[in-house]
CSV table of N, CA and C in Angstrom, one decimal:
chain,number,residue,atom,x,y,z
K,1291,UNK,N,77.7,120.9,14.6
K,1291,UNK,CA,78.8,120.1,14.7
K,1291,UNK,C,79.0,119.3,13.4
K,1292,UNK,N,80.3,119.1,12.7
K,1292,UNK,CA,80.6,118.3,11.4
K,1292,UNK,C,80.7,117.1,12.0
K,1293,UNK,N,80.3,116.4,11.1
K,1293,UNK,CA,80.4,114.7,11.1
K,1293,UNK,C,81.5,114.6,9.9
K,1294,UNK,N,82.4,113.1,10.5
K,1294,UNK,CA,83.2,112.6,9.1
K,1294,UNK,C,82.4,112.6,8.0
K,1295,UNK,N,81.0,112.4,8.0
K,1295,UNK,CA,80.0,112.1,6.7
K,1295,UNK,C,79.9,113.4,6.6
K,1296,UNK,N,80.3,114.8,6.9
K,1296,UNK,CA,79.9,115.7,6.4
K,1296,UNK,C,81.5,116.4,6.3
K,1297,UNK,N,82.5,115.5,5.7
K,1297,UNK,CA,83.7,116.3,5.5
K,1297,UNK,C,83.8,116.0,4.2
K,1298,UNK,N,82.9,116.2,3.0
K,1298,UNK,CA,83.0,115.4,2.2
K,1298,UNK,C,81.8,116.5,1.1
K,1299,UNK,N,82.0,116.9,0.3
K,1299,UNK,CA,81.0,117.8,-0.3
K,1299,UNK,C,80.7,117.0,-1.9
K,1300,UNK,N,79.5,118.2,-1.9
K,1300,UNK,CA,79.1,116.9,-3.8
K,1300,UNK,C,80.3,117.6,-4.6
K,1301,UNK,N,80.7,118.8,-4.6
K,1301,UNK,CA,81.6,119.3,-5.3
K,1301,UNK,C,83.2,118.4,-5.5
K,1302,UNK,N,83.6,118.1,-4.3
K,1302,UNK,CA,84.7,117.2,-4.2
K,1302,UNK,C,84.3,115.5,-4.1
K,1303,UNK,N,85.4,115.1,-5.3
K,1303,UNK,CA,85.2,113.7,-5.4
K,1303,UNK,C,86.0,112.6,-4.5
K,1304,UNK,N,86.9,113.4,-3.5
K,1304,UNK,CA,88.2,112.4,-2.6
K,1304,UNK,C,87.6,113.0,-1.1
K,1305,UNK,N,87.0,111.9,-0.9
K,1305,UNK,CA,87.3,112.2,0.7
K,1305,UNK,C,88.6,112.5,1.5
K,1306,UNK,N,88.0,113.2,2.5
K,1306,UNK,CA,89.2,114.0,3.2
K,1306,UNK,C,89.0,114.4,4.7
K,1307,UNK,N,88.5,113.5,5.6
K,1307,UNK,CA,88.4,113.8,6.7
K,1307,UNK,C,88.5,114.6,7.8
K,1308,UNK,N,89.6,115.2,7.5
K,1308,UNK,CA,90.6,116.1,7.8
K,1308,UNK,C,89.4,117.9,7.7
K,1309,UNK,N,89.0,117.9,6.9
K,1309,UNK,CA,87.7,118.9,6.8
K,1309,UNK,C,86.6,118.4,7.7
K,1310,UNK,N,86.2,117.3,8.1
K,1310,UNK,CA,85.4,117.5,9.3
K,1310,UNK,C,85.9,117.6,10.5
K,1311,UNK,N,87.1,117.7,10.7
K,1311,UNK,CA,87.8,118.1,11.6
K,1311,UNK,C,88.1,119.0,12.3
K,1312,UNK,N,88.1,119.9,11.5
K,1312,UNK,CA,88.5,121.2,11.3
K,1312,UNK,C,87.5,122.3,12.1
K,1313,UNK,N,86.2,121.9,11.8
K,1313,UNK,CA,85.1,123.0,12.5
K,1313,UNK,C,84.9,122.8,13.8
K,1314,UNK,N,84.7,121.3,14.6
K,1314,UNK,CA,85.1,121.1,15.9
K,1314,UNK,C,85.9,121.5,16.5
K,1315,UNK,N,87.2,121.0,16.3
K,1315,UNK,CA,88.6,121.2,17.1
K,1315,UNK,C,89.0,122.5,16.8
K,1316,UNK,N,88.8,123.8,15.7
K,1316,UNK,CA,89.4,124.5,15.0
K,1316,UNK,C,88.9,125.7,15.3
K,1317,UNK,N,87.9,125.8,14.6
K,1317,UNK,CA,86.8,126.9,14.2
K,1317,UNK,C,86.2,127.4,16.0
K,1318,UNK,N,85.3,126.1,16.2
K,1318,UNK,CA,84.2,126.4,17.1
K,1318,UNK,C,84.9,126.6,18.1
K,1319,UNK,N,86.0,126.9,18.3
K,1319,UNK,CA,86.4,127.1,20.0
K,1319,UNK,C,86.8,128.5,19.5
K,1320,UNK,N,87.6,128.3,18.6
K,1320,UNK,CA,88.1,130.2,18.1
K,1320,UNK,C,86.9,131.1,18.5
K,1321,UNK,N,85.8,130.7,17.6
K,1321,UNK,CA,84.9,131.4,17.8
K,1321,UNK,C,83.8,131.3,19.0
K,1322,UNK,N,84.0,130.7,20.3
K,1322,UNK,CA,83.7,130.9,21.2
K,1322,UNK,C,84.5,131.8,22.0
K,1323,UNK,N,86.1,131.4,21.8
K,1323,UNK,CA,86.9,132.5,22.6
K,1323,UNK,C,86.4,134.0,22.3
K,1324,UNK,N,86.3,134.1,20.8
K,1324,UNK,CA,86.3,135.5,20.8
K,1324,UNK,C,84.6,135.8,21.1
K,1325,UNK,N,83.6,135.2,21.1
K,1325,UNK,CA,82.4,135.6,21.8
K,1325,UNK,C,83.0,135.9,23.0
K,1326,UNK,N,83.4,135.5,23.3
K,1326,UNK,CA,84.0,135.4,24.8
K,1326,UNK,C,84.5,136.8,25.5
K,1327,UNK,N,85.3,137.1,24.9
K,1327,UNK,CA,86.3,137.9,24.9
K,1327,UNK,C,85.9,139.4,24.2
K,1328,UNK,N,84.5,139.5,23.9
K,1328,UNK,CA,84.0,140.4,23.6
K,1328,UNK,C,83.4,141.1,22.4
K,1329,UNK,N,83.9,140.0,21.1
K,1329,UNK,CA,83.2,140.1,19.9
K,1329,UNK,C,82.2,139.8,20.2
K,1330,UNK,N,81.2,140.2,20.2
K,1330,UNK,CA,79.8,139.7,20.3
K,1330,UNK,C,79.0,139.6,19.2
K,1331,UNK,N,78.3,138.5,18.6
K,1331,UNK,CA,77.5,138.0,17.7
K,1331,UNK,C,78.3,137.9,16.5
K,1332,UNK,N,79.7,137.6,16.7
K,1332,UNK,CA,80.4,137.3,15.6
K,1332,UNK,C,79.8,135.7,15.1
K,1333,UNK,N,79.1,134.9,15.3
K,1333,UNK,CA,78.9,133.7,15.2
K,1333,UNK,C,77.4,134.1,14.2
K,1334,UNK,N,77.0,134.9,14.4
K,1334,UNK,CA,75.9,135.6,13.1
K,1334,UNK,C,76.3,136.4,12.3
K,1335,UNK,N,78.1,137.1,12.6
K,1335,UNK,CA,78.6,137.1,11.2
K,1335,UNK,C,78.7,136.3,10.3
K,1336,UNK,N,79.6,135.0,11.0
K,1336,UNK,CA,80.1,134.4,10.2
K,1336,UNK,C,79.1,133.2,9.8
K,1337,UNK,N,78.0,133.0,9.9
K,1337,UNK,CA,76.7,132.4,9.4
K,1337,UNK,C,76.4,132.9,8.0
K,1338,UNK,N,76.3,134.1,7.5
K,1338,UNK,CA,76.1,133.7,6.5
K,1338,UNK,C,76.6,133.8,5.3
K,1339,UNK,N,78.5,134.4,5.5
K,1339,UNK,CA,79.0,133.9,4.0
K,1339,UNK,C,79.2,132.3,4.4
K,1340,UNK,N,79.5,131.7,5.5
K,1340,UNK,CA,79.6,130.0,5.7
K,1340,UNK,C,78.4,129.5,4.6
K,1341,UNK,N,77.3,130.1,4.7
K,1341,UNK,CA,76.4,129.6,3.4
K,1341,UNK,C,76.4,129.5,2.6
K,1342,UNK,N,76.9,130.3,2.0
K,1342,UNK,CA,77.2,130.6,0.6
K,1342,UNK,C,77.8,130.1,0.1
K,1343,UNK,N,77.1,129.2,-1.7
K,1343,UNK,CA,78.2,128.4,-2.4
K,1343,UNK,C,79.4,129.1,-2.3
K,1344,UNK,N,80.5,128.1,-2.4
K,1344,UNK,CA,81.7,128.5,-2.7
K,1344,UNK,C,82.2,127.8,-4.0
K,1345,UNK,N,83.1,128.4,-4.9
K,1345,UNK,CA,84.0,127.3,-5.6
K,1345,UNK,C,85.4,127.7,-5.4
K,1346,UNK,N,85.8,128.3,-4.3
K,1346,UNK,CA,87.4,128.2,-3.8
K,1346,UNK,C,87.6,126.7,-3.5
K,1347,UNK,N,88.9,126.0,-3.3
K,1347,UNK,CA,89.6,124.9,-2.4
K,1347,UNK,C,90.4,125.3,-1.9
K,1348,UNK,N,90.7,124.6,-0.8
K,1348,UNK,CA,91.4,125.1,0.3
K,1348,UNK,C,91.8,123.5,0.9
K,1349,UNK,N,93.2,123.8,1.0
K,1349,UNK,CA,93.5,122.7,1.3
K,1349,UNK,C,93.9,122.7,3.0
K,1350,UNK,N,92.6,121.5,3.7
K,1350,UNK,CA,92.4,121.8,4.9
K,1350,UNK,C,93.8,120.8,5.9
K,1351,UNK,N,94.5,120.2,5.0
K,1351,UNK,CA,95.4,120.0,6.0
K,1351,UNK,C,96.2,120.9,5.8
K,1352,UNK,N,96.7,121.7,5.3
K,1352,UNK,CA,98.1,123.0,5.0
K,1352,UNK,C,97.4,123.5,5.9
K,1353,UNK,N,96.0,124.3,5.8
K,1353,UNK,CA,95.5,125.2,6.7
K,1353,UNK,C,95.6,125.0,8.1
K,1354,UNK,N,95.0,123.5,8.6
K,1354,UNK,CA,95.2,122.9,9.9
K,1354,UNK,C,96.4,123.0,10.3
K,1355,UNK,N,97.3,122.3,9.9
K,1355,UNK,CA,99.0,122.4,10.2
K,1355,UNK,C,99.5,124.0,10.9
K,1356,UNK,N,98.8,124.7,9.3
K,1356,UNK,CA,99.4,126.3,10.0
K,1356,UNK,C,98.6,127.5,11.0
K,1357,UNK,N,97.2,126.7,11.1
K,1357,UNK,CA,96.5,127.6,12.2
K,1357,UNK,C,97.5,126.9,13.7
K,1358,UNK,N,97.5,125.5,13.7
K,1358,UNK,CA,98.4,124.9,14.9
K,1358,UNK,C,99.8,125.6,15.2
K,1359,UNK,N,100.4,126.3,14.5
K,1359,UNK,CA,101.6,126.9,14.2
K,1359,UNK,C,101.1,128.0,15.1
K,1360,UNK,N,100.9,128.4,14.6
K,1360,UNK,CA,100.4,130.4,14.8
K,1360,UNK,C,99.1,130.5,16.5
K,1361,UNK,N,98.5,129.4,16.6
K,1361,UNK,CA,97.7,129.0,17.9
K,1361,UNK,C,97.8,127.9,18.7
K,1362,UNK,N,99.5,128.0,19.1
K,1362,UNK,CA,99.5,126.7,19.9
K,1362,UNK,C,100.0,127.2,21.1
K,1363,UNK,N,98.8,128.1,21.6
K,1363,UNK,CA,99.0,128.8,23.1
K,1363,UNK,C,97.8,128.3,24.2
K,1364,UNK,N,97.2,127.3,24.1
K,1364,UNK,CA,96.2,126.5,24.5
K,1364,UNK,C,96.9,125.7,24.8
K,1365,UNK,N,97.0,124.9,26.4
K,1365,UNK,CA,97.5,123.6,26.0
K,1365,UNK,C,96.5,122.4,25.7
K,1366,UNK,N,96.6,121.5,24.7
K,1366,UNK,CA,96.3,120.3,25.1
K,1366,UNK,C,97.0,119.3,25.9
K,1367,UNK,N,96.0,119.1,26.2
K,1367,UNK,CA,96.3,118.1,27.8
K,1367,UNK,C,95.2,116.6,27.8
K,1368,UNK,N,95.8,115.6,28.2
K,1368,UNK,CA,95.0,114.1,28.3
K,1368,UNK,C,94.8,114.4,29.7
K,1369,UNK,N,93.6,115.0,30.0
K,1369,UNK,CA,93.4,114.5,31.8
K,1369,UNK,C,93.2,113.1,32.2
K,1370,UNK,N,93.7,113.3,33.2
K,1370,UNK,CA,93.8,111.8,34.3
K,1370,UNK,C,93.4,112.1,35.5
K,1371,UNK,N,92.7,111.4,36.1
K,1371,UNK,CA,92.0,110.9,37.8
K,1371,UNK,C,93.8,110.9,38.3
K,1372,UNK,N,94.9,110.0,37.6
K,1372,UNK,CA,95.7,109.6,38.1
K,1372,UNK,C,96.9,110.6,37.6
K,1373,UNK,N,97.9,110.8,38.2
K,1373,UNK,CA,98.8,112.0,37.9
K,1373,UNK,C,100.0,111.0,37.9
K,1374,UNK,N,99.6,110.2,37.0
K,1374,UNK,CA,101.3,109.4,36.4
K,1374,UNK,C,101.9,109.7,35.6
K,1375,UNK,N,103.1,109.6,35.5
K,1375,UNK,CA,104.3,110.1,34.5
K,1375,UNK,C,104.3,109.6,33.2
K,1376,UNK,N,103.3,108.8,32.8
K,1376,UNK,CA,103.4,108.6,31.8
K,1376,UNK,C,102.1,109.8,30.8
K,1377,UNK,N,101.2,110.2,31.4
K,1377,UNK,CA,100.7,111.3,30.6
K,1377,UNK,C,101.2,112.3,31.0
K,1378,UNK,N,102.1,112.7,31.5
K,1378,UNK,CA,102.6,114.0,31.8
K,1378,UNK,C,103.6,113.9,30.4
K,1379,UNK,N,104.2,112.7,30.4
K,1379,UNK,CA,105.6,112.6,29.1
K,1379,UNK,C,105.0,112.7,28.1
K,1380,UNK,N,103.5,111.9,27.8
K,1380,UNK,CA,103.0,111.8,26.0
K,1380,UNK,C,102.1,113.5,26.4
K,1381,UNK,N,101.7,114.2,27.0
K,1381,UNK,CA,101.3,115.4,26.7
K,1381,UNK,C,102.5,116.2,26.2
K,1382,UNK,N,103.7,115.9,26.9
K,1382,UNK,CA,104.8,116.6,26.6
K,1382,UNK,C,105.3,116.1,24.7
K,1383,UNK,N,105.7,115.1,24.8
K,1383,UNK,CA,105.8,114.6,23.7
K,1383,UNK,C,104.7,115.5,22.1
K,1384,UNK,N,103.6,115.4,22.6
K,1384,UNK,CA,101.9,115.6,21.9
K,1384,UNK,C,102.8,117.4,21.3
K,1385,UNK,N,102.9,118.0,22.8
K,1385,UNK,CA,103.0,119.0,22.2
K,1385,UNK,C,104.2,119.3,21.7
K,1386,UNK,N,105.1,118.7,21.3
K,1386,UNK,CA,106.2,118.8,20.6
K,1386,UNK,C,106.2,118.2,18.9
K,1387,UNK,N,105.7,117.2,19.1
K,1387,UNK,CA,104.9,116.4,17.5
K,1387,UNK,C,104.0,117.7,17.0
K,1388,UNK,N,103.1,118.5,17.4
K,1388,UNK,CA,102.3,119.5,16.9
K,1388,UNK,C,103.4,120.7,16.6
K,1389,UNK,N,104.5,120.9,17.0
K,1389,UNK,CA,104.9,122.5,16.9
K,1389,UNK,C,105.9,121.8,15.5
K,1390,UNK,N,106.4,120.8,15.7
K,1390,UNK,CA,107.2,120.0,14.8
K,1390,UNK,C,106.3,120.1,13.0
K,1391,UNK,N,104.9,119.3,13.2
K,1391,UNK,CA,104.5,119.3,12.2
K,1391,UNK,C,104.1,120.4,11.9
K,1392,UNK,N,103.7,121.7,12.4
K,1392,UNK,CA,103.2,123.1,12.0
K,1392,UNK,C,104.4,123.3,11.0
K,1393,UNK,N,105.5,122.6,11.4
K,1393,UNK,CA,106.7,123.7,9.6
K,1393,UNK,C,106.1,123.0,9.1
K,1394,UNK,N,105.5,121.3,8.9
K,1394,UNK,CA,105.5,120.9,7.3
K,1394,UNK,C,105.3,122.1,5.9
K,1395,UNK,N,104.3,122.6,6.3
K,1395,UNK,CA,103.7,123.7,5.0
K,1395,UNK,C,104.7,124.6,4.4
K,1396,UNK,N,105.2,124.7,5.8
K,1396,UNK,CA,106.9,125.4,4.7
K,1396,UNK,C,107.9,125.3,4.7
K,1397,UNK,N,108.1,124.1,5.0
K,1397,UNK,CA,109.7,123.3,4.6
K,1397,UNK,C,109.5,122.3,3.3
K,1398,UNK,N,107.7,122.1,3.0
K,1398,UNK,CA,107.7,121.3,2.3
K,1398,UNK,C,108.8,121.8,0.8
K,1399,UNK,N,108.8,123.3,0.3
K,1399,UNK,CA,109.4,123.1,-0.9
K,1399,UNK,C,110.7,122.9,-1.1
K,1400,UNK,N,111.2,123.4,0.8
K,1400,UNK,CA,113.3,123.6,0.7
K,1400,UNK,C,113.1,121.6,1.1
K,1401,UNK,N,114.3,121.2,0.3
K,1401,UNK,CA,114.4,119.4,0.5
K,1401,UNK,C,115.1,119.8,1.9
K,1402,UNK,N,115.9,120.3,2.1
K,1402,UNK,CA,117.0,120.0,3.2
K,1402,UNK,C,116.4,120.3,4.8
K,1403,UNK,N,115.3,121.4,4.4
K,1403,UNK,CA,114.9,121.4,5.8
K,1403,UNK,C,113.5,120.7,6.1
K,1404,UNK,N,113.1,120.1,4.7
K,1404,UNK,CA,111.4,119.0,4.8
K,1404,UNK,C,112.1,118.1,5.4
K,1405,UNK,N,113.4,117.2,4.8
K,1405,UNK,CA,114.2,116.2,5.3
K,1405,UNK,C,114.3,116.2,6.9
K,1406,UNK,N,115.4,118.0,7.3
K,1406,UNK,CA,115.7,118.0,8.7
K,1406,UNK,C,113.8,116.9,9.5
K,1407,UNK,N,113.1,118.1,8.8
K,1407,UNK,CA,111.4,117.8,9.9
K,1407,UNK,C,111.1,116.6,9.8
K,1408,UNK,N,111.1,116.0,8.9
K,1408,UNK,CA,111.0,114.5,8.7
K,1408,UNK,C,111.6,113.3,9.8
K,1409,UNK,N,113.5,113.8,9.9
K,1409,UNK,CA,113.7,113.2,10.9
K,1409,UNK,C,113.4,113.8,12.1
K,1410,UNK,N,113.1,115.0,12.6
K,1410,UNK,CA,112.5,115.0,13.9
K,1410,UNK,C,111.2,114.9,14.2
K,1411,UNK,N,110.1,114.3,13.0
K,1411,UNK,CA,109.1,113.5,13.4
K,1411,UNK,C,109.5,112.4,14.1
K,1412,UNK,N,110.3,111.7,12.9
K,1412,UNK,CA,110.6,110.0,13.6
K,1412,UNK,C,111.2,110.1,15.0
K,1413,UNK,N,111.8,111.0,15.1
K,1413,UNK,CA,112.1,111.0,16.4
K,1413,UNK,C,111.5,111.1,17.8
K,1414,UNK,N,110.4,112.3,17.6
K,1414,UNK,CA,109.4,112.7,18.6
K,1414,UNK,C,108.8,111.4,18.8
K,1415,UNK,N,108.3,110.7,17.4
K,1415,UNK,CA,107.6,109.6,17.7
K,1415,UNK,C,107.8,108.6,18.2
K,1416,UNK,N,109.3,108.1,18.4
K,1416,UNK,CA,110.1,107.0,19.4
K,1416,UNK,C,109.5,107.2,20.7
C-alpha cells in the first residue's frame, strides 16, 4: 500500500500526492477485479516491470481523471447506518463532479469547451 510519503520519488523534485493515490484507490482494486475474474497471477506479472527503474513521466493526475472517465461503472457510495437524503444527494452530486471532471484532459486544449466544464464544475459544486 502507497503512503503520501511514498508519492514522491528521488528522481522527482515537486511533490505530488496525487501518485500516492493512485495505487490504492486505482490500481489495487483493478487488479483484484481481474484476479477475480479470472486472470490469475496477474499481480506476479505485474511485480516485476513495477520494479524496474523507470525514466518515463507520467502525469498522474491526466491519467487519474481519464482512467475515472473510461471506469466509472463502480459506484462509489458514502455508506450510512442512516438512509437520509442528504447522502443519497452528495453521492448523487459525487458522481456527477467525477464524470464532469473526467473531460478535463480533453477539453483542456479547446478554450470553449474547458470554459463550458469549468462552469459546470462550479455548478455541481453549489
Amino acid at each position: 500500500m502507497a503512503s503520501i510519503d511514498e508519492g514522491t520519488s528521488s528522481s522527482s523534485s515537486v511533490f505530488n500526492p496525487t501518485n500516492a493515490l493512485v495505487l490504492p484507490n486505482i490500481l489495487y482494486p483493478v487488479i483484484d477485479q481481474m484476479d477475480k475474474s479470472g486472470y490469475k497471477d496477474i499481480q506476479s506479472d505485474l511485480q516485476i516491470p513495477s520494479l524496474l527503474p523507470t525514466t518515463t513521466t507520467t502525469n498522474m493526475n491526466e491519467l487519474t481523471l481519464k482512467i475515472e472517465k473510461y471506469c466509472d461503472k463502480t459506484p462509489y457510495f458514502i455508506l450510512s447506518l442512516h438512509n437520509e437524503q442528504v447522502f443519497h444527494e452528495l453521492n448523487f452530486r459525487t458522481k456527477n463532479l467525477k464524470r464532469i471532471l473526467s473531460r478535463i484532459p480533453d477539453d483542456i486544449n479547446e478554450k470553449r469547451e474547458f470554459l463550458e466544464t469549468i462552469k459546470e464544475i462550479a455548478s455541481a459544486i453549489k
